[in-house]
mmCIF file of C-alpha atoms in Angstrom:
data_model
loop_
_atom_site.group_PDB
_atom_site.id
_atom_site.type_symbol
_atom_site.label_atom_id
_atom_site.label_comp_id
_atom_site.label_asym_id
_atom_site.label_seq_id
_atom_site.Cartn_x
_atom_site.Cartn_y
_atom_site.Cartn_z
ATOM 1 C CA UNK O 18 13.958 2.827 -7.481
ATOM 2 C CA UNK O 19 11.885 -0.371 -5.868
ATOM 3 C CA UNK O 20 13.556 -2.238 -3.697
ATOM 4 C CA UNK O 21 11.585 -4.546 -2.562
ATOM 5 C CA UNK O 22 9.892 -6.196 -5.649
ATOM 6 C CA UNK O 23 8.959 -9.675 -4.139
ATOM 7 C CA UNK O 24 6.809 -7.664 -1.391
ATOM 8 C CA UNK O 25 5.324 -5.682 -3.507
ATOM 9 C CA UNK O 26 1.009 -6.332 -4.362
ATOM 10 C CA UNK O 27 -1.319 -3.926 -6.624
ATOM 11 C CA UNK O 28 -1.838 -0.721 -4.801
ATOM 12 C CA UNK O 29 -4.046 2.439 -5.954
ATOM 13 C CA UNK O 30 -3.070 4.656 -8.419
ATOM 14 C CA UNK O 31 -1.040 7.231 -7.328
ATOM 15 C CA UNK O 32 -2.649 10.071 -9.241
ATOM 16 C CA UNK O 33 -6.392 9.505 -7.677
ATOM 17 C CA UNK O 34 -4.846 9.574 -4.456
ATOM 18 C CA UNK O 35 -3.470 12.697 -4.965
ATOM 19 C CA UNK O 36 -6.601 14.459 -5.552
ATOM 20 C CA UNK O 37 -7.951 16.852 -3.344
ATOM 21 C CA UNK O 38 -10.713 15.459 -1.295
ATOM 22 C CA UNK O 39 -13.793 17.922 -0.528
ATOM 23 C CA UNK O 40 -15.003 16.119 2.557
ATOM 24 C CA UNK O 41 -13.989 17.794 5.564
ATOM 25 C CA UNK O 42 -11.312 15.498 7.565
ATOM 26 C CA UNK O 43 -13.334 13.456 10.560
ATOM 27 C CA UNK O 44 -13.165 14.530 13.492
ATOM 28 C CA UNK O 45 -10.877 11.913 15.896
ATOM 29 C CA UNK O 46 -9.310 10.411 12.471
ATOM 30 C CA UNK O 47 -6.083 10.732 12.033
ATOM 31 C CA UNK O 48 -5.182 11.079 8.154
ATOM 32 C CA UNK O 49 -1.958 9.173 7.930
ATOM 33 C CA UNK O 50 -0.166 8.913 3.680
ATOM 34 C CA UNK O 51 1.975 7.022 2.834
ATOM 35 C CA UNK O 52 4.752 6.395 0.423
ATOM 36 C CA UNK O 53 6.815 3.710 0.694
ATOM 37 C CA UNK O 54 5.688 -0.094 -0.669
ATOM 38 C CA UNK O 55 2.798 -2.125 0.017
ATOM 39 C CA UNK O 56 4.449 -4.201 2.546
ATOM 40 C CA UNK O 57 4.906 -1.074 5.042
ATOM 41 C CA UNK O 58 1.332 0.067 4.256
ATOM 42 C CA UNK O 59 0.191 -3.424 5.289
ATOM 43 C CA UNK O 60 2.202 -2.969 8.504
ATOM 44 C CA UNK O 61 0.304 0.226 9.269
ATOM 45 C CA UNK O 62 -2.779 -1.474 8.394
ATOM 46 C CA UNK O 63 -2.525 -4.776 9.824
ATOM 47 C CA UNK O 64 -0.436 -4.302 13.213
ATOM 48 C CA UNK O 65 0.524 -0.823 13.927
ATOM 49 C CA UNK O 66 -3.333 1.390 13.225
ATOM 50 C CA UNK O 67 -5.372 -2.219 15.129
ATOM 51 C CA UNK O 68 -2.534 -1.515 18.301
ATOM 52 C CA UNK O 69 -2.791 2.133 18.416
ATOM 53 C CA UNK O 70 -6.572 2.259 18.492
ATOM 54 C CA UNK O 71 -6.602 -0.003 21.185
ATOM 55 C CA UNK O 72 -4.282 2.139 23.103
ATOM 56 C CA UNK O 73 -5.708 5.213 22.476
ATOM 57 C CA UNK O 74 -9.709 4.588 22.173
ATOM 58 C CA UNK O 75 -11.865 7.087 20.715
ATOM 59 C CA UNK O 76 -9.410 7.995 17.976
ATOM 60 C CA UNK O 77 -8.872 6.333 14.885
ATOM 61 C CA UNK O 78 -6.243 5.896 12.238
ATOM 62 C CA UNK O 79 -6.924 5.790 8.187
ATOM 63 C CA UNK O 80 -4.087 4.860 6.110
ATOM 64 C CA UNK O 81 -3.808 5.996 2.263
ATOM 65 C CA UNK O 82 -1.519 4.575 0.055
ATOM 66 C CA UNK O 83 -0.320 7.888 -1.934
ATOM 67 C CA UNK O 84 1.906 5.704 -4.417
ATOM 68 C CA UNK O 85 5.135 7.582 -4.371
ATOM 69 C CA UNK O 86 7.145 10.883 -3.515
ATOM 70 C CA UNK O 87 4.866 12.559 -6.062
ATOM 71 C CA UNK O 88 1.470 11.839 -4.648
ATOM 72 C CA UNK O 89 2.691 13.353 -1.335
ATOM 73 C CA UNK O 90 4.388 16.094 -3.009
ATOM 74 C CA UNK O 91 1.157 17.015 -4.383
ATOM 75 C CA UNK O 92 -1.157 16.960 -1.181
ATOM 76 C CA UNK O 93 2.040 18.491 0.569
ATOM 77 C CA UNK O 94 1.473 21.130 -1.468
ATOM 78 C CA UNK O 95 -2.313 21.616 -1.133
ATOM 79 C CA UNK O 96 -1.513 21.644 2.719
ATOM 80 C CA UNK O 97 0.905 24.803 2.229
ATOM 81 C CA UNK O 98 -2.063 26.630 0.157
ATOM 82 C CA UNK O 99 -4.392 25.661 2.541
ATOM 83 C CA UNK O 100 -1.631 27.183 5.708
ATOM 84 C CA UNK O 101 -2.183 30.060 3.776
ATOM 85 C CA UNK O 102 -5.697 30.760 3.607
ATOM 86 C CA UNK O 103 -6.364 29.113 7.536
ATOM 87 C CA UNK O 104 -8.647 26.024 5.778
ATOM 88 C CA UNK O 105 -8.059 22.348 6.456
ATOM 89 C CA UNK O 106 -5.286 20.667 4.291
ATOM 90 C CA UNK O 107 -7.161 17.032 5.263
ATOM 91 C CA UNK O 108 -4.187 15.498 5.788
ATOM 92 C CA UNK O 109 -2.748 15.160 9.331
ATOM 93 C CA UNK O 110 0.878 13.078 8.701
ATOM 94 C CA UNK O 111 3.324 11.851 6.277
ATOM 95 C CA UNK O 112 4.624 8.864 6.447
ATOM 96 C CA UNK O 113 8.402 9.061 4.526
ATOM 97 C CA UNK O 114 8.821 12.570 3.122
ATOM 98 C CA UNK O 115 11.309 15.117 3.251
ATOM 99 C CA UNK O 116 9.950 18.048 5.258
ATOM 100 C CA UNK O 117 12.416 20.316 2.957
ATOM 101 C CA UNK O 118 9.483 20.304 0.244
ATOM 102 C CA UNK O 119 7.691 21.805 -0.635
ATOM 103 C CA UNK O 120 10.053 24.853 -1.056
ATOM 104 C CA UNK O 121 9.299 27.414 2.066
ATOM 105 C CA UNK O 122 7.201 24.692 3.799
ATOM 106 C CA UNK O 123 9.819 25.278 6.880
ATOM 107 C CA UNK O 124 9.805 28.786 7.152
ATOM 108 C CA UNK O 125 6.230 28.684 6.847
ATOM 109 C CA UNK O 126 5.604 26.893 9.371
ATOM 110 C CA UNK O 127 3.732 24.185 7.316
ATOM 111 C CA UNK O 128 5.120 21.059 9.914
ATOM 112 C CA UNK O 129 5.490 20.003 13.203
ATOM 113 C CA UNK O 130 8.811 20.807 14.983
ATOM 114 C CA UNK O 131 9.611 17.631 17.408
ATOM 115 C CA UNK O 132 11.214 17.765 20.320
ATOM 116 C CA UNK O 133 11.235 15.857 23.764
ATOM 117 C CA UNK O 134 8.446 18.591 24.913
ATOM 118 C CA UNK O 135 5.828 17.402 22.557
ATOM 119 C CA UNK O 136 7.201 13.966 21.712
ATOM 120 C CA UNK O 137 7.316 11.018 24.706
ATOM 121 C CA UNK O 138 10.431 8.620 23.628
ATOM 122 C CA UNK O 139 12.502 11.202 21.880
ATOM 123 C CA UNK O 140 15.446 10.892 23.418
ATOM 124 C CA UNK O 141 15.503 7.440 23.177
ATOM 125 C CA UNK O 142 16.249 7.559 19.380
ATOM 126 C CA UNK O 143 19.209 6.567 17.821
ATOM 127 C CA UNK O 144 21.041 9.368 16.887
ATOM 128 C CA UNK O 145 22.416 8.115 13.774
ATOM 129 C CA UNK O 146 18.949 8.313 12.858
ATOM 130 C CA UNK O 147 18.459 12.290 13.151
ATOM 131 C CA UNK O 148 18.022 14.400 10.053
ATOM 132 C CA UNK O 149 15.908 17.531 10.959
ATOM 133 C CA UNK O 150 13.937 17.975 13.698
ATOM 134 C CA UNK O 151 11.001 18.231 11.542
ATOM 135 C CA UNK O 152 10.804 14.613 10.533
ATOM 136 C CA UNK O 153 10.947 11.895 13.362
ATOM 137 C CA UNK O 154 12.407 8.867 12.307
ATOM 138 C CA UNK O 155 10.738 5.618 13.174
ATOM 139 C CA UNK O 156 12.317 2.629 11.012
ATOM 140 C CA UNK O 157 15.434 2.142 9.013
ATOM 141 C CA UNK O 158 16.830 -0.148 6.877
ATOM 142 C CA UNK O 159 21.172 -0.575 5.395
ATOM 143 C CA UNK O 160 22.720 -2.594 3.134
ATOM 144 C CA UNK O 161 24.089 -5.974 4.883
ATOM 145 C CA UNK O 162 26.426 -8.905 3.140
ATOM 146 C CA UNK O 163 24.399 -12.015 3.374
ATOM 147 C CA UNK O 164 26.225 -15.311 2.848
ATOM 148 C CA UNK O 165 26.035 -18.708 3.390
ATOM 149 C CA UNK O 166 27.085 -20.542 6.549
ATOM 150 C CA UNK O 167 27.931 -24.011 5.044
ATOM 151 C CA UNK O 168 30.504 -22.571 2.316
ATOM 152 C CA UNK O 169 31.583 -19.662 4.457
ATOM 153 C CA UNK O 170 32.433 -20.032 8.264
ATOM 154 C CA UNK O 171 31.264 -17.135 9.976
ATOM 155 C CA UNK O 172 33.900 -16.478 12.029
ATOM 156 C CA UNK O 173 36.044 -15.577 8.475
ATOM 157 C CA UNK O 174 33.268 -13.339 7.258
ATOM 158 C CA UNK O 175 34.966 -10.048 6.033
ATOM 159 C CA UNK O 176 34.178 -7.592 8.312
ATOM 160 C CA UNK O 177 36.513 -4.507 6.043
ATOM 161 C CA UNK O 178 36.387 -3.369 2.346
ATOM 162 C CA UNK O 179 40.133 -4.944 2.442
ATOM 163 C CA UNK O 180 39.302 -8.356 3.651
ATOM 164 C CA UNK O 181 36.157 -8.098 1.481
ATOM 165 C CA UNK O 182 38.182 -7.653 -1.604
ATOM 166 C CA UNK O 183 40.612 -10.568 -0.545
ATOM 167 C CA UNK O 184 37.494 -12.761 0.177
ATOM 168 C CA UNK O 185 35.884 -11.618 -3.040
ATOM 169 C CA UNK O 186 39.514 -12.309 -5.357
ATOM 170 C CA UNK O 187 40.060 -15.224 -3.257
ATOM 171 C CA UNK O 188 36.905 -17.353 -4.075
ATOM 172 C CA UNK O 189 35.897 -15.990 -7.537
ATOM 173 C CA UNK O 190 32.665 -16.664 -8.705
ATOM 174 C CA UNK O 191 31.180 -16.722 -5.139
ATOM 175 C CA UNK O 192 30.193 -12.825 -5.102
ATOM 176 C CA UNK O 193 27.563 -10.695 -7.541
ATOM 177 C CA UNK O 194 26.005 -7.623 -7.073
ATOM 178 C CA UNK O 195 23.341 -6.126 -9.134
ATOM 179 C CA UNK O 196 23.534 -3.355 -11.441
ATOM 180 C CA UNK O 197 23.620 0.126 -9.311
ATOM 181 C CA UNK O 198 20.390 1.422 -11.370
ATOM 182 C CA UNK O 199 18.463 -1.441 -10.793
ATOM 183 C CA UNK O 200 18.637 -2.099 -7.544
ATOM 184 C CA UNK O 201 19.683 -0.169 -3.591
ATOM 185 C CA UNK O 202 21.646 -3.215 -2.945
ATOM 186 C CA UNK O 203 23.908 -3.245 -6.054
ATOM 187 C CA UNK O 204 24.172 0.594 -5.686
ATOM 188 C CA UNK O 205 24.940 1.026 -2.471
ATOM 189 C CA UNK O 206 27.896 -1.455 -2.763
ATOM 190 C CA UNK O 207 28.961 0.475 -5.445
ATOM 191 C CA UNK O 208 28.723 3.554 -3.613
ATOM 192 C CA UNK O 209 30.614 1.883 -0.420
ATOM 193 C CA UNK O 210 33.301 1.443 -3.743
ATOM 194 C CA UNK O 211 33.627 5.592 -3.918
ATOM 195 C CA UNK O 212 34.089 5.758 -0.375
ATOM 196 C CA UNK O 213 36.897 3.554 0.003
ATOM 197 C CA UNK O 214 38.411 5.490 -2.773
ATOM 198 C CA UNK O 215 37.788 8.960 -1.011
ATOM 199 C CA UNK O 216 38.866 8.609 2.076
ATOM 200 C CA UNK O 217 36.128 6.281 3.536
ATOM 201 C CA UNK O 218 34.646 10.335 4.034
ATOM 202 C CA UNK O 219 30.755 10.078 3.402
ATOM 203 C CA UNK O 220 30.434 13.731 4.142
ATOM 204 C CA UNK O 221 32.579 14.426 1.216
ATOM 205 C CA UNK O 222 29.428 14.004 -1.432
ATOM 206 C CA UNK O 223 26.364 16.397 -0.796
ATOM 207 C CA UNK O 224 23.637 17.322 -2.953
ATOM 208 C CA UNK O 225 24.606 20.982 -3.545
ATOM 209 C CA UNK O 226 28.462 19.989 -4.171
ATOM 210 C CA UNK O 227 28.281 18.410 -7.523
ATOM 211 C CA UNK O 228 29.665 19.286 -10.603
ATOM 212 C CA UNK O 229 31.001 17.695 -13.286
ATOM 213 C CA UNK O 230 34.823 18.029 -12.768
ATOM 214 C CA UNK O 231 34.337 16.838 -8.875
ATOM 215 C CA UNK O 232 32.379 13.977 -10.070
ATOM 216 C CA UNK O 233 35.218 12.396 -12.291
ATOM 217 C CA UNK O 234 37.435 13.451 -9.479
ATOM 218 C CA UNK O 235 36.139 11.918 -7.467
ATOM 219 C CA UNK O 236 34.391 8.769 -9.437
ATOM 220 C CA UNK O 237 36.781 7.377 -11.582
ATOM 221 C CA UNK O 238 39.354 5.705 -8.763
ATOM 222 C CA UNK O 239 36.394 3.862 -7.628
ATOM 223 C CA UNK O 240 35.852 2.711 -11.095
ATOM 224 C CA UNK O 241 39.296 1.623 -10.752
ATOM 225 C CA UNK O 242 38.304 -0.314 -7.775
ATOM 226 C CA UNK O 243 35.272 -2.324 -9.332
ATOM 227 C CA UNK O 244 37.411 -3.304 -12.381
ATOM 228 C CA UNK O 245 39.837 -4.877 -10.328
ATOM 229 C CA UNK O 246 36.913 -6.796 -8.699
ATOM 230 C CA UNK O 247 35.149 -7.700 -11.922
ATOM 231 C CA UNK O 248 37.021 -10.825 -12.871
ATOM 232 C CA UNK O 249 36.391 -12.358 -9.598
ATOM 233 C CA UNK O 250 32.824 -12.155 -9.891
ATOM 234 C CA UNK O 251 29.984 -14.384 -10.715
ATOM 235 C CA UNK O 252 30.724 -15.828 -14.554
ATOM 236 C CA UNK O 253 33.785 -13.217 -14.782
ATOM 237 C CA UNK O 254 31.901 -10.403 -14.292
ATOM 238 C CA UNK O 255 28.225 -10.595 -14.254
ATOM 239 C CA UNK O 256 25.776 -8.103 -12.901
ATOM 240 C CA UNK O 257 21.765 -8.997 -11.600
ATOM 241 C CA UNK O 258 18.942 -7.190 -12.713
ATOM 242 C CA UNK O 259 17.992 -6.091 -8.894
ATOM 243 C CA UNK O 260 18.005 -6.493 -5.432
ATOM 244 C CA UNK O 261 15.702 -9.784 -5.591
ATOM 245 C CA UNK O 262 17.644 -11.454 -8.505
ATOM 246 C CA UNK O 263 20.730 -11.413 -6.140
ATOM 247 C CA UNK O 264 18.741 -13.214 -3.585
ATOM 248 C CA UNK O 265 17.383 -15.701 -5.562
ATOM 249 C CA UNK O 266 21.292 -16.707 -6.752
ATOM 250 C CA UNK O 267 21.946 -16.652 -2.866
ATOM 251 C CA UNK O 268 19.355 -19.101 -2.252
ATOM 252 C CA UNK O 269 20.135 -21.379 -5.362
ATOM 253 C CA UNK O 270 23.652 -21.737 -3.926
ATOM 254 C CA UNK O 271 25.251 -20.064 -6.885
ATOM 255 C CA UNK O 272 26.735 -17.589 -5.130
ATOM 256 C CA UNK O 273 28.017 -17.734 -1.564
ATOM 257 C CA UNK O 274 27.970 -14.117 -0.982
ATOM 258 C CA UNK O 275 25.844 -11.092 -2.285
ATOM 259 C CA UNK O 276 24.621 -7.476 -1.005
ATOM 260 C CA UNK O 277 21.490 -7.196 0.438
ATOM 261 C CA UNK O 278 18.897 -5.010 2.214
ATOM 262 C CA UNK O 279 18.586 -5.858 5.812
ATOM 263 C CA UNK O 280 14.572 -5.320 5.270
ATOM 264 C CA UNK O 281 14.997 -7.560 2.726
ATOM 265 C CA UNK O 282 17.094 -10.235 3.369
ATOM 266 C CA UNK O 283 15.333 -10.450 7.181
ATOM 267 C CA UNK O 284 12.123 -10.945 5.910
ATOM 268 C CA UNK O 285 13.121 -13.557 3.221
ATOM 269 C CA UNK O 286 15.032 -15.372 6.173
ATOM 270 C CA UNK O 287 11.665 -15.404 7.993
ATOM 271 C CA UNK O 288 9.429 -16.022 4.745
ATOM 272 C CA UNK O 289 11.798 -18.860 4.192
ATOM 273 C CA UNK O 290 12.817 -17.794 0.488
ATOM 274 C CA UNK O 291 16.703 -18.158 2.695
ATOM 275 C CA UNK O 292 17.386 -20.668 4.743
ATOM 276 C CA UNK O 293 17.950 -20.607 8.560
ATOM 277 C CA UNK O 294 21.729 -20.916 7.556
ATOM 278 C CA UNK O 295 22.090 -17.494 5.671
ATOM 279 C CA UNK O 296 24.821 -15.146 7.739
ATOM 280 C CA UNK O 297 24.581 -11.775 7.937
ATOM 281 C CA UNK O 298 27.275 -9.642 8.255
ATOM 282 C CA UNK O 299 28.361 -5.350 8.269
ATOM 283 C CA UNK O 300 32.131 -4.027 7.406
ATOM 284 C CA UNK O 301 32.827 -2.534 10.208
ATOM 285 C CA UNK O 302 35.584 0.357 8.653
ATOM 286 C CA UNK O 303 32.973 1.544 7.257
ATOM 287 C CA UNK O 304 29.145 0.696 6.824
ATOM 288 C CA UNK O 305 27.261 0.189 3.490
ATOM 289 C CA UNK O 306 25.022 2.898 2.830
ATOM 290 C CA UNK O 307 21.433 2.983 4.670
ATOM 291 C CA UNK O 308 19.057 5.841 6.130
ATOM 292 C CA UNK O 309 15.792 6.250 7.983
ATOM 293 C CA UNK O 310 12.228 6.974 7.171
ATOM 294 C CA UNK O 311 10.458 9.321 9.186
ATOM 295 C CA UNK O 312 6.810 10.464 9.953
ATOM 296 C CA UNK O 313 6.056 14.215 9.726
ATOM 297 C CA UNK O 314 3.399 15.926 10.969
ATOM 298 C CA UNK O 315 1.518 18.968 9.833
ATOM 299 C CA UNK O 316 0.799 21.900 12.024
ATOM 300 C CA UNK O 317 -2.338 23.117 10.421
ATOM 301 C CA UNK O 318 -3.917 19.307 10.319
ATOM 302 C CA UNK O 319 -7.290 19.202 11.679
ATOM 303 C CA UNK O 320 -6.126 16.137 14.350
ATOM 304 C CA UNK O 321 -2.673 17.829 15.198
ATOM 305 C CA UNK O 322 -2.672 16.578 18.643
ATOM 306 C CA UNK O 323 -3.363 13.118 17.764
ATOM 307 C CA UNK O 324 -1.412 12.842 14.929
ATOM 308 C CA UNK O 325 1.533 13.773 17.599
ATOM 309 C CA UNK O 326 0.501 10.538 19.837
ATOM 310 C CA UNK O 327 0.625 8.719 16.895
ATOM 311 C CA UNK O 328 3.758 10.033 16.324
ATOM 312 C CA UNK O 329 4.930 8.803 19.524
ATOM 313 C CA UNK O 330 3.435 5.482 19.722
ATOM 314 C CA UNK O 331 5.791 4.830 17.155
ATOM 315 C CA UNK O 332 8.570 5.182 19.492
ATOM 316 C CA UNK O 333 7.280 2.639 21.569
ATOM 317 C CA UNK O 334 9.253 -0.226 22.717
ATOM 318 C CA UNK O 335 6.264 -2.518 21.138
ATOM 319 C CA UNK O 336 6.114 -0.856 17.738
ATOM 320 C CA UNK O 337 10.246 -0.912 17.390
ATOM 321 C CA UNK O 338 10.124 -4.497 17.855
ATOM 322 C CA UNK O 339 7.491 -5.069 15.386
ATOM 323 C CA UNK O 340 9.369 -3.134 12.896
ATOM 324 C CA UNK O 341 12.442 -5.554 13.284
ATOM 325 C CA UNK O 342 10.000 -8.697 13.634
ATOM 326 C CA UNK O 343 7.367 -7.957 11.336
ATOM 327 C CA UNK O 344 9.405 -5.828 8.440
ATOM 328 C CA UNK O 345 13.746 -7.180 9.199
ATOM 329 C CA UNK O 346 13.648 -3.217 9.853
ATOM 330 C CA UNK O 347 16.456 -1.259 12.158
ATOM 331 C CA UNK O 348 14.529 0.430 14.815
ATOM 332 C CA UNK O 349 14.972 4.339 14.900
ATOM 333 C CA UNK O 350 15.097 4.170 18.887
ATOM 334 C CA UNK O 351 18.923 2.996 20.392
ATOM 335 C CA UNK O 352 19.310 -0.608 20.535
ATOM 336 C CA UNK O 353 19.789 -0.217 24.318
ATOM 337 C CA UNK O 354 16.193 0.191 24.571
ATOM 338 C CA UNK O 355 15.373 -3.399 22.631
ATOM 339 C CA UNK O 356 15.024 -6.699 24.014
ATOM 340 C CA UNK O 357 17.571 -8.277 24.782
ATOM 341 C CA UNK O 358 16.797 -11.284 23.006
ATOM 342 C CA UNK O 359 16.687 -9.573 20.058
ATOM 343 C CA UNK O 360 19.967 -7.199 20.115
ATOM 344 C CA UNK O 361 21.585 -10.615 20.747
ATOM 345 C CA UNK O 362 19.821 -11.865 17.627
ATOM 346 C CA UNK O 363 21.123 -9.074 15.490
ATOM 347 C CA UNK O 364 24.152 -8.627 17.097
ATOM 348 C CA UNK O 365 26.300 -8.817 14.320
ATOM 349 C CA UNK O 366 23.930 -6.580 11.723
ATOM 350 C CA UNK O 367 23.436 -3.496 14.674
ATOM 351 C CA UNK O 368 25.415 -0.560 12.999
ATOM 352 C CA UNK O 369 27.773 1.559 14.417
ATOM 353 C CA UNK O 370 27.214 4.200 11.439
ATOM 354 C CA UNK O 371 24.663 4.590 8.679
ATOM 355 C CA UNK O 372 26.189 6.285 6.157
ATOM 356 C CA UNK O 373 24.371 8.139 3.279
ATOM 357 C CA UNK O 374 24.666 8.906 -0.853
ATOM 358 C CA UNK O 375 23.427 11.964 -1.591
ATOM 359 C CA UNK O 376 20.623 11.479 -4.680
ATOM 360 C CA UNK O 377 20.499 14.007 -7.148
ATOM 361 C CA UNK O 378 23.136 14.710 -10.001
ATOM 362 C CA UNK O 379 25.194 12.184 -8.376
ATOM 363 C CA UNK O 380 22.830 9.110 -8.935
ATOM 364 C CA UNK O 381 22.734 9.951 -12.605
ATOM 365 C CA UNK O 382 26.538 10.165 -12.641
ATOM 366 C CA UNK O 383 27.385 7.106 -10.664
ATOM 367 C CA UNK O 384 24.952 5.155 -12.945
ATOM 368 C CA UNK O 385 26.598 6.649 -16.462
ATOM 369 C CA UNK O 386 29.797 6.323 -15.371
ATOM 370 C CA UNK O 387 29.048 2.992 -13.899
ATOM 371 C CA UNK O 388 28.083 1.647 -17.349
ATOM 372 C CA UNK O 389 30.904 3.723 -19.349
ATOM 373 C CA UNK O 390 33.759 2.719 -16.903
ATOM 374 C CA UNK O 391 32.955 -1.092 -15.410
ATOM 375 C CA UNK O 392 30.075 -2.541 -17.413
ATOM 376 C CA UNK O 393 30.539 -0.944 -20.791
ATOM 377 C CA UNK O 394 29.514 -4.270 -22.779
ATOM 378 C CA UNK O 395 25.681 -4.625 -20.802
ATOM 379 C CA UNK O 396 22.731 -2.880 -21.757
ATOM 380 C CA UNK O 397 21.056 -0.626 -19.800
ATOM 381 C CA UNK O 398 17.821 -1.930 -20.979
#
């Protein structure tokens, strides 16, 4: 699922990239892949690799663009042959991949386990942003409310799924979202739906908990939910195709309010595709869904050691603020350790808690039942 479509520019093709390369990996380069959009490879590219050069002279930094989950998966996977038989996997760090994969990776001993021993700036991370100690996170990103400051005072911005709702049945028309398959934006708001009808309990819904009886369970009063919502919405209950189409109605002024990403909306606000006078707001009962990406490191990579000050560069006071002034990303270290001018900036988008969907059998059963129970008359074309 892409996100970000109005940032995104041609990039290689993921299966090339995924090839083994027979050159031996150069000695003081630091093989960094990557899999998230073009926009974050052009940050590596353009401020973060020219910065940590500088800092660190004599070693350098090559960035691939590995094209998705799958192009890593498959040099992850040369690197655990290549743990096995002592030869270089020519690859020295991941940038966004879950250091579960491949299966036995872990146990193997395939990455690097951080800690404040080998990692400067470790305990200055946030630690809503910890997942395993084998991936360090380094940026993240939620879904926000954006709105518009001349229809919508911010001081009576809902803040709660309850004063949400009211604002939402109150002012119909004002609020879309876009369809939960098309878009992170659309889903998550969906997802923040199930919550509020489970307790407001994210840790209810894991990936090795599903089945089919829990899912209606535990589905079909947030279906309830939406339904009740649906008449309120844009044209009586209208859906966009994705996370940009809900921006564009933002900035049109057909909408007052919509879900965003707070990558997204951020960098539009900045790009000027919203104006100065969009609002940004979290509920503060409980958060739309959001996470972190993380760097990993292998232990059998031929520039281990520099890989690991690359690693914690990233934790630098200069490279969080460039993720939230160069990206609209949440920095992975605690706000307490931003500037000032900028917590101040963001005051009102800093979360308290991230909360996560688990992916899996769930995403396929939030979107079916999505369509069967709330949007059973639009196409899923």
């Amino acid at each position: 699922m892409n996100r970000r479509e109005f940032l995104i520019t041609s990039s290689a093709a993921a299966g090339l990239l995924a090839l083994p390369r027979f050159a031996s990996a150069a000695a003081g380069t630091i093989d960094l892949y990557s899999g998230s959009d073009a926009n974050i490879v052009d940050l590596w590219n353009n401020i973060i690799r020219p910065s940590f050069e500088k800092a660190h002279p004599g070693v350098a930094l090559k960035v691939t663009d590995a094209g998705d989950n799958n192009g890593l998966r498959a040099i992850a996977d040369r690197a655990l042959a290549a743990l096995k038989t002592k030869t270089d996997p020519q690859a020295d760090l991941f940038e966004v991949f879950d250091p579960r994969l491949p299966s036995g990776g872990i146990d193997a001993g395939l990455w690097v386990k951080f800690s404040a021993e080998n990692i400067e700036g470790y305990d200055h991370i946030n630690p809503l942003a910890f997942d395993t100690p084998y991936s360090l996170p380094y940026r993240g990103s939620q879904v926000l409310l954006a709105y518009d400051t001349t229809k919508l005072d911010p001081k009576d911005a809902p803040k709660s799924w309850e004063q949400l709702t009211i604002w939402i049945k109150a002012n119909p028309g004002q609020f879309i979202y876009n369809r939960p398959d098309k878009g992170g934006s659309g889903g998550n708001f969906v997802r923040r739906a199930i919550h509020e009808a489970n307790g407001r309990d994210p840790k209810k819904f894991k990936i090795d908990n599903f089945t089919a009886d829990f899912a209606t369970e535990t589905l079909t009063p947030a279906w309830k939910i939406l339904n009740d919502l649906a008449p309120a919405l844009y044209d009586k209950g209208a859906y966009t195709a994705g996370n940009t189409q809900s921006i564009q109605l933002l900035a049109q002024g057909v909408v007052t309010m919509v879900p965003v990403w707070s990558d997204q909306v951020l960098q539009a606000i900045s790009q000027g595709v919203l104006p100065d006078t969009t609002g940004l707001v979290q509920l503060t009962d409980l958060a739309l869904c959001g996470g972190f990406s993380s760097i990993t490191v292998f232990s059998n990579g031929a520039n281990k050691d520099a890989a690991l000050k690359l690693a914690a560069f990233m934790l630098t006071k200069e490279m969080q603020e460039a993720i939230i002034t160069e990206i609209g990303g949440f920095p992975a270290i605690s706000w307490d350790h931003i500037s000032d001018d900028l917590r101040k900036k963001y005051a009102d988008v800093i979360p308290s808690t991230i909360p996560t969907f688990p992916g899996g059998d769930w995403e396929k059963a939030i979107g079916d039942g999505w369509y069967r129970n709330v949007a059973p008359g639009i196409s899923r074309t």
